[in-house]
Amino acid sequence: MKIADSTFGSKYHVDEKGFYGRFGGAYIPEMLFPNVDELQRNYLKILKDPAFQQEFDDLLRDYVGRPSPLYFAKRLSEKYKAQIYLKREDLNHTGAHKVNNTIGQILLAKRLGKTRIIAETGAGQHGVATATVCALMGLECVVYMGSIDIQRQAPNVARMKMLGATVVPATSGSQTLKDACNEAIRDWINNPVNTHYILGTAAGPHPYPDMVTRFQSVISEEIKKQLLEKTGKANPDYVMACIGGGSNAAGAYYHFLDEPDVKLIAIEAGGKGVHSGHSAATTQLGKLGIIHASKTLLMQTDDGQITEPYSISAGLDYPGIGPLHAHLYETGRATFLNATDEEALQAAYELTRLEGIIPALESSHALAKLAQVAFKPNDVVVVCLSGRGDKDMETYIRNLPGNTGGNV
Amino acid sequence: MSNRIDQLFAGKKTGVLNIYCTAGFPELNDTLPVMKSLQQHGADMIELGMPFSDPLADGPVIQDSSTRAIKNGMSLKVLFEQLKDFRQQIHLPVLLMGYLNPVLLYGIENFCKKCAEVGVDGVILPDLPMDEYETEYKPVFEQYNLHLIFLVTPETTEDRIRKIDTVSKGFIYAVSSSSTTGKDKDMGHQQAYFERLNALQLTNPVLIGFGIKDKATFEAAASHSNGGIIGTAFIRAIENTTNLDTSIKEFIAGVKHN
Ligand SMILES: Cc1ncc(COP(=O)(O)O)c(C=O)c1O
């Protein structure tokens, strides 16, 4: 594994100051300076240490179950008239790509001598992945989660508790992912010495976007190898991924960023429609701003107040987007589409019936746009199936066509 | 060019009382009445909060005041409107404190120009990195005679404090403990930190903030610096008041006298 490939200088990688083009940086209050500075100065050194890489690789293989399969989805391919492969991050231990990052960060936290771990979570997948690695390493774990998300992702709340984490409801603002992230940052300000913040997506202050991207880059590293084996060509024609903050997409794109033939498609949460007033499609609705210490595209009012986003999917319900993705959007390197709640639900039902795979609601947003891209029959398309749908069963059953609300 | 903050510290070296209040709080049009009462009852400096939806460095009390002020209709545009003629009545130094996002959207140059126009003396933007200020914005702030005040915390290294001292103007805001605003961390533990700061002999005056809520805590802060900043306790004192002026009078009396 080459998690610490130094790619400074490439147009799509972070620069020495933590920027992707004009996006990124670390807009932190002084109270966070020592923590963030410590990470900035140490993360590449630690990631490059062969002993660290070995430990990371071993855990990904034996504990997470990597490599995750690259599955040729035959019936889906027939329907959309292309060669569609699913990168099965849903088969990872804990059920999503999030664990790739939490394994990396817990090893880093240990090397920095931290004894207490905090995290934010939206869908609860990152919270579960964090609680899991804390149990594994015997570290204290506090997870912040919006009150609304605590309700809509109840199975994951139960899992975190069983794993020994304290789940703290974030009751301010929209009571979703953004607010959970605010509370985690406030916790870090109040506990500056012993605590590491395991941020769960490719957002936040530098070095988080780059660090999380590197840990997730195992996704595209494996895709390349697996595609070569299966098709004789390492590069697909398309890579498609959903975007909340952008970690599964960043990982799925990473080794293709500098391969212009590979078309990158990012799918944001359209909610009830981009212009319905209930959406989380940041690139469509956002302007340059600062959220969670990163300069990026941000949904905000004309007065610079952050807007409360909306999506049926807790993991995509975020008014910003990681700085790498803002840069990919602005440079045109990636194409940004969005899927509505309804489209995502239908895509989930479709994958379930065509392939026998129940996807996470987040991943369903990516699947929903297979219908919108004009593929050629021989195009090789990789969709990052970022997670499994167990946590979303209640939503799926409630919205099942023909369900009138009775018992199931 | 002289600045009211510098004038204040030129004449008063100890016990400077700076009070923070969120603009447009408790009601939209209370901004000016609050300032008038603060001036009349003995505050030395006023820090007006520019409310932001996601104030990362603030605890629940100031968060709630910001949410309420935004609901009241407060914005930078409205604030500058309210401050248009405030210098006819207020002679105290006035700072604006807030987060970078609304200011960026307003435009840094526009913002500085407006501050100068209405008579604001200084600005606190905790999430504006010092490097970026130095390389991009310092000339603009200086052109409009606006002091940008930086924070230091108990975890800030001596090298960095010295660097902050060279970049800051007006005074340095020493955060009493590593915390968000309104946390009741025991100020007694900060003794060593205050003494360390004192021993550095910084060129800027130092005001201590976070956790100051009454006479005892104010005096503890003032004995190690040029004075203190009170926010959360003041917001609490006026959030449910039926008589703003009386509450402010009593609050300041409680901090300054027995
Ligand atoms: C399964 C799954 N996919 C995607 C996401 C979105 O996050 P990101 O954009 O960081 O991949 C989440 C977030 O909770 C998730 O649980």
XYZ file of C-alpha atoms and ligand atoms in Angstrom:
682
model
C 0.000 0.000 0.000
C 1.295 3.462 -0.801
C -0.847 5.633 1.449
C 1.772 8.304 1.661
C 2.688 8.713 -1.989
C 4.000 12.212 -2.138
C 2.212 13.839 -5.010
C 2.819 17.504 -4.249
C 2.928 19.380 -7.476
C 0.092 17.559 -9.150
C -2.731 19.889 -10.007
C -5.250 17.854 -8.031
C -3.274 17.246 -4.871
C -2.922 19.372 -1.818
C -0.160 21.981 -1.791
C 2.245 22.644 1.090
C -0.151 25.124 2.646
C -3.084 22.768 2.580
C -4.877 24.148 -0.468
C -6.401 22.599 -3.560
C -6.411 25.564 -5.924
C -8.172 28.243 -3.906
C -9.903 25.776 -1.584
C -8.761 24.327 1.716
C -6.502 25.780 4.409
C -6.978 25.739 8.157
C -9.269 28.524 9.357
C -9.077 27.574 12.993
C -9.333 29.642 16.146
C -6.080 29.907 18.105
C -7.407 27.401 20.646
C -7.041 24.663 18.013
C -3.668 25.779 16.712
C -1.487 23.397 18.766
C -3.598 20.353 17.816
C -3.859 21.114 14.140
C -0.247 22.213 13.943
C 0.829 18.928 15.566
C -1.103 17.004 12.913
C 0.195 19.136 10.059
C 3.783 18.640 11.145
C 3.502 14.898 11.777
C 0.941 13.255 9.549
C 3.101 12.610 6.482
C 6.040 11.480 8.554
C 3.841 8.989 10.402
C 2.043 7.793 7.271
C 5.363 7.187 5.534
C 6.803 5.137 8.369
C 7.053 1.532 7.111
C 6.007 0.175 10.515
C 2.870 2.304 10.367
C 2.092 1.167 6.835
C 2.572 -2.440 7.833
C 0.204 -2.133 10.777
C -2.336 -0.295 8.618
C -2.140 -2.909 5.850
C -2.411 -5.808 8.289
C -5.494 -4.391 9.956
C -7.137 -3.568 6.630
C -6.569 -7.124 5.486
C -7.275 -9.164 8.620
C -9.700 -6.939 10.486
C -11.559 -4.975 7.821
C -11.462 -7.763 5.243
C -9.729 -5.969 2.414
C -9.345 -5.986 -0.471
C -13.040 -5.396 -0.884
C -14.382 -7.191 -3.975
C -14.884 -5.477 -7.293
C -18.091 -7.082 -8.443
C -19.282 -7.154 -12.045
C -22.998 -6.383 -11.764
C -24.370 -8.341 -14.695
C -28.043 -7.508 -14.503
C -27.402 -3.869 -13.686
C -25.027 -3.770 -16.685
C -27.705 -5.204 -18.954
C -30.187 -2.626 -17.801
C -27.889 0.403 -18.262
C -26.019 -0.966 -21.287
C -22.501 -0.595 -19.940
C -19.958 -2.715 -18.057
C -20.831 -1.831 -14.478
C -18.623 -2.832 -11.567
C -19.461 -2.216 -7.936
C -16.614 -1.510 -5.523
C -17.946 -3.340 -2.498
C -17.079 -1.076 0.422
C -20.366 -2.299 1.888
C -18.617 -5.596 2.647
C -16.036 -4.005 4.923
C -16.232 -4.712 8.633
C -18.767 -2.214 10.072
C -20.441 -1.862 6.686
C -18.940 1.126 4.915
C -15.759 2.745 3.628
C -15.501 4.842 6.805
C -13.432 2.199 8.604
C -10.474 2.639 6.209
C -10.019 6.103 7.649
C -10.689 5.287 11.293
C -8.095 2.499 11.245
C -5.548 4.956 9.862
C -6.414 7.709 12.304
C -6.498 5.517 15.409
C -2.984 4.283 14.599
C -1.916 7.892 14.136
C -3.589 8.952 17.395
C -1.709 6.238 19.249
C 1.574 7.397 17.792
C 0.776 10.919 18.950
C 0.120 9.601 22.453
C -3.579 10.504 22.552
C -5.822 8.682 25.017
C -9.262 10.025 24.171
C -11.022 9.967 20.799
C -13.879 12.145 19.580
C -15.798 12.000 16.317
C -18.827 13.447 14.553
C -21.215 11.270 12.666
C -24.147 11.711 10.310
C -25.389 8.340 9.155
C -23.670 6.773 12.137
C -21.299 4.767 9.925
C -18.326 6.894 10.847
C -19.415 6.847 14.488
C -19.610 3.057 14.428
C -16.262 2.785 12.634
C -14.700 5.075 15.238
C -16.292 3.285 18.194
C -15.040 0.029 16.684
C -11.392 1.046 16.440
C -11.581 2.580 19.931
C -12.817 -0.735 21.282
C -10.024 -2.445 19.391
C -7.387 -0.173 20.895
C -8.989 0.301 24.290
C -9.408 4.072 23.985
C -12.207 6.275 25.342
C -14.645 7.318 22.608
C -17.183 10.161 22.431
C -19.308 10.522 19.300
C -21.353 13.624 18.508
C -24.471 13.042 16.434
C -27.321 15.370 15.470
C -30.558 14.672 17.344
C -32.412 14.144 14.070
C -29.824 11.642 12.897
C -30.015 9.798 16.222
C -33.644 9.150 15.372
C -33.234 8.236 11.718
C -30.175 5.994 12.166
C -31.158 4.221 15.375
C -29.424 0.879 14.665
C -26.067 2.613 14.437
C -26.667 4.450 17.722
C -27.245 1.089 19.386
C -24.072 -0.325 17.839
C -21.968 2.592 19.063
C -23.323 2.183 22.573
C -22.645 -1.544 22.593
C -19.105 -0.810 21.426
C -18.659 1.354 24.504
C -18.860 4.824 22.968
C -20.714 7.724 24.533
C -23.117 9.193 21.984
C -23.794 12.875 22.620
C -26.740 14.478 20.802
C -26.059 17.748 18.975
C -29.153 19.825 19.551
C -28.209 23.105 17.872
C -29.000 24.292 14.335
C -30.383 21.702 11.964
C -29.413 18.925 14.445
C -27.615 16.995 11.733
C -24.056 16.368 10.532
C -22.941 20.020 10.456
C -23.972 20.507 14.061
C -22.386 17.255 15.184
C -19.163 18.493 13.612
C -19.478 21.851 15.436
C -19.840 20.042 18.747
C -16.873 17.766 18.073
C -14.712 20.798 17.283
C -15.886 22.500 20.496
C -15.024 19.372 22.452
C -11.545 19.436 20.929
C -11.105 23.077 21.923
C -11.974 22.102 25.494
C -9.693 19.040 25.528
C -6.615 20.153 23.639
C -3.988 17.858 25.101
C -5.157 14.248 25.383
C -7.758 14.119 22.615
C -7.571 13.255 18.930
C -10.472 14.200 16.701
C -11.139 11.467 14.119
C -12.879 13.525 11.464
C -14.871 11.254 9.196
C -14.730 12.847 5.793
C -12.373 14.671 3.444
C -13.269 18.052 4.937
C -12.234 20.241 7.872
C -8.907 21.999 8.400
C -5.710 20.904 6.668
C -4.381 18.187 7.003
C -7.692 16.339 7.383
C -8.834 16.460 3.741
C -5.498 15.129 2.547
C -5.025 12.673 5.405
C -8.497 11.174 5.050
C -8.073 11.022 1.264
C -4.800 9.122 1.619
C -6.347 6.590 3.989
C -9.291 6.140 1.615
C -7.057 5.968 -1.466
C -6.835 2.206 -0.891
C -10.194 2.103 -2.709
C -8.811 3.272 -6.059
C -5.544 1.420 -5.569
C -7.517 -1.816 -5.378
C -9.842 -0.834 -8.230
C -6.835 -0.447 -10.518
C -5.436 -3.865 -9.645
C -8.785 -5.613 -9.792
C -9.792 -4.046 -13.096
C -6.500 -4.993 -14.648
C -7.073 -8.587 -13.604
C -10.655 -8.651 -14.801
C -10.495 -6.595 -17.998
C -6.824 -6.272 -18.887
C -7.036 -2.498 -18.392
C -6.363 -0.745 -15.099
C -8.351 2.373 -15.897
C -12.136 2.447 -16.147
C -13.992 4.930 -18.329
C -16.022 6.246 -15.408
C -15.792 6.322 -11.636
C -18.980 7.323 -9.859
C -19.370 8.103 -6.164
C -21.723 9.946 -3.841
C -20.487 12.992 -1.979
C -21.293 14.074 1.538
C -18.015 15.613 2.640
C -16.346 13.529 -0.036
C -14.250 10.764 1.517
C -15.466 7.729 -0.418
C -15.330 9.751 -3.632
C -11.835 11.046 -2.827
C -10.660 7.492 -2.198
C -12.309 6.138 -5.338
C -10.854 8.954 -7.487
C -7.406 9.257 -5.944
C -5.307 7.117 -8.290
C -7.261 8.353 -11.315
C -6.994 12.086 -10.634
C -4.094 12.490 -13.007
C -5.503 10.112 -15.634
C -7.572 12.442 -17.815
C -9.207 9.547 -19.692
C -11.004 8.441 -16.556
C -14.183 10.450 -16.181
C -15.038 11.222 -12.577
C -18.668 11.670 -11.629
C -19.703 13.005 -8.253
C -23.262 12.712 -7.055
C -24.620 15.111 -4.450
C -27.865 14.856 -2.534
C -30.585 16.764 -4.350
C -33.053 16.300 -1.489
C -36.521 17.220 -2.676
C -35.009 18.942 -5.718
C -32.136 21.386 -6.066
C -34.377 24.430 -6.064
C -36.987 23.161 -3.618
C -35.342 24.798 -0.614
C -34.727 21.278 0.739
C -31.460 20.134 -0.751
C -27.820 19.446 0.017
C -26.432 19.902 -3.506
C -23.570 22.149 -2.449
C -21.956 22.803 -5.827
C -25.308 23.876 -7.244
C -26.352 26.045 -4.324
C -23.100 27.066 -2.656
C -20.687 29.968 -2.811
C -17.107 30.317 -1.612
C -17.082 30.307 2.181
C -15.639 28.753 5.291
C -17.142 25.760 7.036
C -15.443 23.684 9.713
C -12.239 25.595 9.168
C -11.998 24.897 5.429
C -12.403 27.396 2.612
C -14.675 25.670 0.154
C -18.061 25.808 -1.510
C -20.737 26.344 1.075
C -24.484 26.753 1.166
C -25.094 30.092 2.835
C -27.423 33.073 2.955
C -26.620 36.435 1.381
C -25.461 37.500 4.860
C -22.958 34.636 5.173
C -24.939 32.467 7.584
C -24.630 28.743 6.873
C -27.851 27.315 5.458
C -29.447 24.239 6.924
C -29.264 21.530 4.287
C -31.684 18.691 3.703
C -31.368 15.133 2.458
C -33.148 11.887 3.228
C -29.649 10.492 3.678
C -27.995 11.516 6.936
C -24.524 10.971 5.505
C -25.032 13.439 2.656
C -26.941 16.055 4.666
C -24.083 18.564 4.790
C -24.014 22.183 3.529
C -20.378 22.047 2.429
C -18.091 19.815 0.418
C -14.449 18.849 0.928
C -11.955 21.280 -0.651
C -10.590 18.678 -3.092
C -14.054 18.306 -4.554
C -14.673 22.043 -4.732
C -11.460 22.148 -6.777
C -12.488 19.203 -8.985
C -15.777 20.998 -9.585
C -14.216 24.337 -10.391
C -11.566 22.897 -12.706
C -14.119 20.679 -14.413
C -12.059 17.567 -13.606
C -15.158 15.933 -12.138
C -18.747 16.198 -13.328
C -21.235 16.938 -10.569
C -24.734 15.512 -10.699
C -27.326 15.226 -8.002
C -29.974 12.677 -7.111
C -33.214 13.417 -5.295
C -34.484 11.456 -2.289
C -36.955 9.709 -4.530
C -34.374 8.782 -7.180
C -32.079 7.403 -4.494
C -34.851 5.289 -2.981
C -35.786 3.866 -6.374
C -32.149 3.073 -7.128
C -31.887 1.228 -3.814
C -34.967 -0.863 -4.559
C -33.629 -1.553 -8.039
C -30.180 -2.723 -6.940
C -31.775 -4.898 -4.297
C -33.995 -6.652 -6.824
C -31.469 -6.864 -9.659
C -28.382 -7.872 -7.713
C -29.503 -8.886 -4.248
C -27.563 -6.069 -2.607
C -29.226 -3.597 -0.249
C -27.123 -0.425 -0.507
C -26.793 2.440 1.978
C -28.993 5.418 1.132
C -25.845 7.462 0.497
C -24.496 4.997 -2.068
C -27.937 4.796 -3.681
C -27.501 8.408 -4.773
C -24.559 7.341 -6.936
C -26.488 4.373 -8.349
C -29.417 6.652 -9.174
C -27.402 8.501 -11.796
C -26.532 5.431 -13.878
C -29.675 6.321 -15.776
C -28.465 9.817 -16.549
C -25.065 9.191 -18.102
C -24.921 8.277 -21.798
C -22.655 5.231 -21.636
C -21.370 3.315 -24.629
C -21.901 -0.454 -24.352
C -18.201 -1.159 -23.796
C -17.667 1.581 -21.237
C -16.298 0.276 -17.972
C -18.066 2.017 -15.113
C -17.062 1.650 -11.471
C -19.596 2.725 -8.876
C -18.315 3.065 -5.332
C -20.843 1.192 -3.243
C -19.781 3.043 -0.124
C -21.951 1.193 2.380
C -24.680 -1.298 3.119
C -28.289 -0.485 3.844
C -28.903 -2.135 7.205
C -29.035 1.222 8.953
C -31.632 2.467 6.446
C -34.088 -0.399 6.629
C -36.696 1.641 8.445
C -36.622 4.339 5.757
C -36.653 1.761 2.955
C -39.600 -0.138 4.376
C -41.548 3.020 5.136
C -41.131 4.227 1.559
C -41.579 0.873 -0.168
C -43.987 1.287 -3.088
C -47.388 0.139 -1.938
C -46.596 0.381 1.761
C -49.452 2.181 3.449
C -47.767 2.521 6.784
C -48.931 -0.643 8.534
C -46.704 -3.306 10.013
C -44.322 -5.071 7.727
C -3.303 58.197 13.118
C -4.569 57.600 16.561
C -6.934 54.836 17.518
C -9.292 54.907 20.515
C -7.915 51.556 21.761
C -4.391 52.985 21.934
C -5.693 56.133 23.586
C -7.455 54.068 26.237
C -4.361 52.056 27.133
C -2.189 55.177 27.045
C -4.257 56.574 29.886
C -5.314 53.441 31.728
C -2.912 50.596 32.371
C -4.877 48.507 34.846
C -8.368 47.221 35.403
C -9.628 47.847 31.870
C -13.119 46.355 31.600
C -14.146 45.194 28.135
C -17.687 43.865 27.797
C -18.878 41.635 24.979
C -22.440 41.729 23.741
C -23.908 40.141 20.639
C -25.244 42.838 18.305
C -29.014 42.804 17.878
C -29.492 41.122 21.249
C -31.751 40.720 23.211
C -33.823 42.621 20.620
C -32.727 43.826 17.197
C -32.611 47.480 18.150
C -30.910 47.000 21.506
C -27.413 47.340 20.030
C -27.131 51.070 20.677
C -29.012 51.173 24.014
C -26.707 48.421 25.327
C -23.651 50.401 24.259
C -24.990 53.574 25.862
C -25.650 51.833 29.169
C -22.234 50.167 29.115
C -20.582 53.525 28.597
C -22.665 55.296 31.221
C -22.142 52.665 33.901
C -18.418 52.304 33.623
C -17.245 49.850 30.937
C -14.001 50.900 29.281
C -14.365 49.123 25.962
C -17.145 47.444 24.022
C -16.900 44.282 21.937
C -19.880 43.831 19.661
C -20.493 40.304 18.455
C -21.363 39.885 14.780
C -23.679 36.903 15.113
C -22.819 33.774 13.106
C -24.840 30.614 12.626
C -21.959 28.298 13.547
C -19.741 29.957 16.161
C -17.150 27.225 16.759
C -15.301 28.886 19.622
C -18.424 29.694 21.622
C -20.339 27.809 24.263
C -24.130 27.510 24.463
C -24.888 30.941 25.979
C -23.203 32.976 23.265
C -24.404 30.495 20.615
C -27.977 31.064 21.731
C -27.531 34.828 21.750
C -26.242 34.615 18.171
C -29.128 32.452 17.054
C -31.561 34.880 18.646
C -29.859 37.909 17.086
C -29.952 36.307 13.629
C -33.645 35.520 14.133
C -34.130 39.149 15.157
C -32.790 40.084 11.724
C -29.207 41.011 12.547
C -26.635 40.901 9.750
C -23.532 42.897 8.876
C -25.609 45.141 6.667
C -28.089 45.863 9.459
C -25.292 46.303 11.982
C -23.494 48.936 9.944
C -26.853 50.648 9.452
C -27.355 50.714 13.249
C -23.836 52.013 13.788
C -24.130 54.805 11.226
C -24.229 57.655 13.731
C -23.182 55.899 16.914
C -20.083 58.045 17.368
C -22.354 60.984 18.189
C -23.107 59.201 21.459
C -20.391 56.635 22.167
C -16.791 57.642 22.789
C -15.522 54.262 24.119
C -13.342 52.118 21.879
C -15.490 49.615 20.011
C -14.447 46.275 18.564
C -16.350 43.953 16.281
C -15.912 40.273 17.078
C -17.084 37.478 14.825
C -16.247 34.694 12.425
C -14.588 35.033 9.072
C -17.298 33.682 6.763
C -19.790 36.582 6.872
C -16.905 39.067 6.658
C -15.393 37.300 3.627
C -18.730 37.336 1.877
C -19.167 41.018 2.685
C -15.666 41.567 1.318
C -12.681 42.279 3.575
C -11.968 45.655 1.999
C -15.617 46.659 2.095
C -15.826 45.581 5.699
C -12.745 47.549 6.765
C -13.966 50.592 4.925
C -17.363 50.417 6.612
C -15.744 49.977 10.026
C -13.683 53.105 9.467
C -16.658 55.028 8.159
C -18.813 54.388 11.232
C -15.958 54.583 13.731
C -15.095 51.027 14.767
C -11.592 50.727 16.223
C -10.718 47.075 16.137
C -11.734 43.612 15.000
C -11.442 40.101 16.436
C -11.752 37.265 13.910
C -10.650 34.108 15.734
C -10.668 31.938 12.618
C -8.593 34.254 10.439
C -5.124 32.637 10.300
C -2.302 34.968 11.246
C -0.292 34.031 8.126
C -3.113 34.869 5.803
C -3.727 38.154 7.631
C -0.090 39.093 7.262
C 0.238 38.204 3.609
C -3.164 39.298 2.356
C -5.107 41.626 4.600
C -2.788 43.578 6.890
C -2.337 46.560 4.552
C -6.097 46.927 4.215
C -6.685 46.902 7.969
C -3.873 49.402 8.432
C -5.131 51.656 5.699
C -8.399 51.998 7.614
C -6.680 52.295 11.013
C -8.365 49.129 12.229
C -6.569 47.062 14.867
C -6.784 43.308 14.436
C -6.624 41.588 17.811
C -5.245 38.051 18.051
C -5.799 35.430 20.732
C -3.298 33.449 22.772
C -4.129 30.436 24.955
C -2.373 28.473 27.721
C -1.167 26.082 25.004
C 0.374 28.791 22.810
C 4.150 28.471 22.699
C 6.365 31.375 23.656
C 7.665 31.716 20.100
C 4.182 31.995 18.778
C 3.108 34.469 21.461
C 6.043 36.664 20.487
C 5.091 36.385 16.838
C 1.476 37.248 17.664
C 2.717 40.228 19.631
C 4.492 41.586 16.573
C 1.468 41.132 14.304
C -1.224 42.306 16.767
C -2.215 45.866 17.312
C -4.254 47.370 20.136
C -3.989 44.540 22.627
C -3.646 40.777 22.904
C -6.611 38.708 23.930
C -5.377 36.089 26.369
C -7.852 33.262 26.612
C -7.758 32.159 30.233
C -8.140 28.462 29.610
C -8.299 26.124 26.652
C -12.027 26.209 26.217
C -14.989 27.550 24.372
C -16.624 30.633 25.893
C -18.662 30.258 29.048
C -16.941 27.165 30.468
C -16.473 27.399 34.205
C -12.878 26.236 34.330
C -11.187 27.267 37.564
C -9.161 30.414 36.965
C -6.888 29.516 39.877
C -5.166 26.934 37.693
C -4.189 29.587 35.212
C -1.944 31.426 37.654
C 1.235 30.023 36.147
C 0.097 30.881 32.635
C -0.762 34.460 33.605
C 2.609 34.843 35.266
C 4.364 33.428 32.236
C 2.550 35.929 29.995
C 3.416 38.763 32.333
C 7.067 37.815 32.328
C 7.219 37.982 28.536
C 6.946 41.788 28.677
C 4.930 41.988 25.493
C 4.724 45.233 23.574
C 0.931 45.069 23.389
C -1.342 45.415 26.401
C -3.027 42.152 27.437
C -6.663 41.601 28.329
C -7.740 38.281 29.776
C -11.009 36.729 28.707
C -13.096 33.519 29.029
C -14.404 32.540 32.460
C -14.556 36.030 33.951
C -17.949 36.461 35.547
C -17.774 38.557 38.721
C -15.630 40.780 40.867
C -13.338 38.024 42.094
C -12.577 36.613 38.664
C -12.218 40.082 37.150
C -9.735 41.103 39.820
C -7.786 37.876 39.413
C -7.488 38.589 35.691
C -6.747 42.275 36.146
C -3.986 41.597 38.644
C -2.032 39.773 35.958
C -2.783 41.936 32.963
C -4.244 45.223 31.862
C -7.784 44.056 32.469
C -10.469 41.585 31.519
C -13.150 40.745 28.999
C -16.585 39.531 30.051
C -19.007 37.914 27.605
C -21.090 34.959 28.712
C -21.871 36.340 32.195
C -23.018 39.629 30.651
C -25.243 37.873 28.095
C -26.789 35.894 30.951
C -27.410 39.096 32.891
C -29.400 40.705 30.096
C -30.992 37.801 28.223
C -34.243 37.861 30.174
C -34.190 41.371 31.525
C -37.205 43.637 31.621
C -35.019 46.698 32.161
C -31.854 46.663 30.112
C -30.290 49.768 31.658
C -30.841 48.667 35.257
C -29.510 45.183 34.576
C -26.392 46.582 32.926
C -25.854 49.055 35.749
C -26.140 46.333 38.364
C -23.928 43.971 36.397
C -21.081 46.440 36.077
C -21.421 47.532 39.683
C -21.157 43.883 40.686
C -17.897 43.500 38.774
C -16.286 46.761 39.814
C -17.516 47.301 43.373
C -18.493 45.266 46.367
C -22.289 4.626 3.410
C -21.880 6.056 3.304
N -21.550 6.557 2.113
C -21.196 7.842 1.967
C -21.183 8.714 3.021
C -20.818 10.137 2.762
O -19.568 10.515 3.249
P -18.372 10.780 2.273
O -18.785 11.806 1.305
O -17.293 11.281 3.194
O -17.974 9.528 1.621
C -21.492 8.240 4.297
C -21.475 9.134 5.447
O -21.941 8.912 6.503
C -21.859 6.873 4.440
O -22.188 6.367 5.639
